[in-house]
XYZ file of C-alpha atoms in Angstrom:
153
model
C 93.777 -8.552 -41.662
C 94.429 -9.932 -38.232
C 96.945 -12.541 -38.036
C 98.596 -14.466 -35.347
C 101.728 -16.607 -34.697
C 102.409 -18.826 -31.385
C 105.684 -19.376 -31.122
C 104.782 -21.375 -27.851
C 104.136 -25.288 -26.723
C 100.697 -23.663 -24.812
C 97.563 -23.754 -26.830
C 95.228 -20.587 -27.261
C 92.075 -20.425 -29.285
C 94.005 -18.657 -32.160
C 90.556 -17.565 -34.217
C 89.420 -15.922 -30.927
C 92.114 -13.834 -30.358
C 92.181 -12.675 -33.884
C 88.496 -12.285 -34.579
C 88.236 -10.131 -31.520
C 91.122 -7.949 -32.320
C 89.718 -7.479 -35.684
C 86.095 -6.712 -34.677
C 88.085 -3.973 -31.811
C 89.349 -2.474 -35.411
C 86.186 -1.972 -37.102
C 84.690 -0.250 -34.154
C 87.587 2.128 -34.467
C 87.447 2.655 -38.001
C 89.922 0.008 -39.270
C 88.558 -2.322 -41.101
C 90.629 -4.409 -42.573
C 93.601 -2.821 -41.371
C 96.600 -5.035 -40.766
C 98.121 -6.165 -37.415
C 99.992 -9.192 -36.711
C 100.385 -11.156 -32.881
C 103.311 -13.333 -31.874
C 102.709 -15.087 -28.692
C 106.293 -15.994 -27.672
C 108.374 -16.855 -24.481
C 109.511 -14.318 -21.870
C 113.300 -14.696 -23.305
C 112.259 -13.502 -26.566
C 110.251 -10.899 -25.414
C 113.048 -9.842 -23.154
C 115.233 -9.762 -26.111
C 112.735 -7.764 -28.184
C 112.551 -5.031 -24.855
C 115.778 -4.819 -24.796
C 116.620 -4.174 -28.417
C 114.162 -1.916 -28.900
C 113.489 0.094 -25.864
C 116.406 -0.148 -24.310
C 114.841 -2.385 -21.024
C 116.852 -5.553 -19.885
C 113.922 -7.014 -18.739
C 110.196 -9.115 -19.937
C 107.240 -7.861 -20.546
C 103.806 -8.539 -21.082
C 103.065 -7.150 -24.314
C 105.564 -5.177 -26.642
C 103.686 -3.046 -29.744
C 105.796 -1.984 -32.927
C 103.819 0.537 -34.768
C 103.893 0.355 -38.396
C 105.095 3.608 -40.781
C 102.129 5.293 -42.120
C 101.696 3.343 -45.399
C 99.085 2.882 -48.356
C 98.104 -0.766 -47.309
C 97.007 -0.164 -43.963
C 99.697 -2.132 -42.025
C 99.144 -0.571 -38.000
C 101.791 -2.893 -36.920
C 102.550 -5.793 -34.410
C 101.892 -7.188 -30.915
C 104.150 -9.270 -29.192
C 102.789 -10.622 -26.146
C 104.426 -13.050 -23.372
C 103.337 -16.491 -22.917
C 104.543 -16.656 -19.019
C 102.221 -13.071 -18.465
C 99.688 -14.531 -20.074
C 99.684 -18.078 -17.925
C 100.174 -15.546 -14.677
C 97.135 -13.201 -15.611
C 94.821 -15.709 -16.336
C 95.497 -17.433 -13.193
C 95.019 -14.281 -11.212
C 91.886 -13.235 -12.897
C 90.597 -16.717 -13.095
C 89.873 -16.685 -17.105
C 91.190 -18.794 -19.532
C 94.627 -18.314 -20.971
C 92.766 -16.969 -24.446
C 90.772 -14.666 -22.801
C 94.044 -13.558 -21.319
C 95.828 -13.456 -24.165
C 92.851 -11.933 -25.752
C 92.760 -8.513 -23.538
C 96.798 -8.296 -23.919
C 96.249 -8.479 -27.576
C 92.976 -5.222 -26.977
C 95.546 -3.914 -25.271
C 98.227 -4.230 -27.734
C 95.893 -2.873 -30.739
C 94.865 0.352 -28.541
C 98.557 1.131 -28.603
C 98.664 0.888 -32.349
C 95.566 3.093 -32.488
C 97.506 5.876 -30.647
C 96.444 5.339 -27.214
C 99.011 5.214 -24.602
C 99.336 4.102 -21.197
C 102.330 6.467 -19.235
C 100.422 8.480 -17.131
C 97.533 7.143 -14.669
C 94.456 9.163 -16.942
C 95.723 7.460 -20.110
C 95.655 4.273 -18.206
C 92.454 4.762 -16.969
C 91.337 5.288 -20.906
C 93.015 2.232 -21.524
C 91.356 0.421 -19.516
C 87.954 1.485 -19.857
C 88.199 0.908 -23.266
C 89.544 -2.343 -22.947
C 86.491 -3.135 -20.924
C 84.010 -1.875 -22.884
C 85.137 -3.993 -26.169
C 85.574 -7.262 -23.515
C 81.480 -6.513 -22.858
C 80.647 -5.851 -26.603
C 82.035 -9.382 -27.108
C 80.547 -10.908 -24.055
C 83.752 -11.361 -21.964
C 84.543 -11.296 -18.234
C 85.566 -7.577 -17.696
C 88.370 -7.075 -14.658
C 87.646 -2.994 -13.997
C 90.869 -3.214 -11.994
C 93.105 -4.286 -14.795
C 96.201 -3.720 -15.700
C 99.550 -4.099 -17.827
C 102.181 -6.046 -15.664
C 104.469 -2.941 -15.877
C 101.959 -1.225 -13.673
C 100.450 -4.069 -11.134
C 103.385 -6.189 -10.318
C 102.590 -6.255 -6.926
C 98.810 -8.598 -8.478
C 101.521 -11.664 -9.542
């Protein structure tokens, strides 16, 4: 199950974001699997980066894998409010659709893909895109993770 907090003043289309998330899972072989989103502010997410990866700085989207356990739990997303506002601006979407592909983007990292070297992002990508399409959303073929296209905001 697919759930998701906003822990923001900005208003998303919350059922969107999860339903496409969840419908990413199935296609995987997840059905049913569990992942939760927090949309939150950058000071929160700059908290979370810090604690946990050692990075004094915000991000656009944070993932915390889950332990392997008997329920199915893959984990959570966190993903930043002010990256989402920026992106969507930039690729001239909505700010759900925005939030939506940081969220795809999120669950691939839960589903053991990665996005360190320039192939995996590249992977990343391409199968970000091809879940946008199966769900009839505006594909960007040059997109990417803040951390990696700074120089776009």
């Amino acid at each position: 199950m697919v759930t998701l907090t906003n822990h923001t003043s900005n208003r998303l289309l919350n059922s969107t974001i999860r339903d496409v998330v969840a419908r990413l899972l199935v296609h995987h072989g997840h059905e049913g699997a569990g992942v939760e989103i927090v949309i939150m502010e950058p000071g929160a997410i700059r908290e979370l980066n810090r604690d946990y990866r050692q990075m004094d700085e915000a991000t656009d989207v944070l993932t915390f894998p889950a332990p392997p356990n008997p329920i199915g739990h893959l984990g959570e997303i966190a993903i930043n409010i002010r990256d989402v506002r920026r992106g969507a601006a930039h690729r001239q979407v909505s700010r759900t659709h925005e939030a939506t592909a940081l969220a795809i983007h999120g669950a691939l990292h839960l589903l053991g893909y990665d996005d360190e070297t320039e192939p995996e992002r590249d992977e990343m990508v391409r199968l970000m895109n091809d879940h946008l399409r199966r769900e009839n959303m505006k594909v960007d073929e040059n997109w990417a993770s803040l951390p990696h296209a700074e120089e776009i905001y």
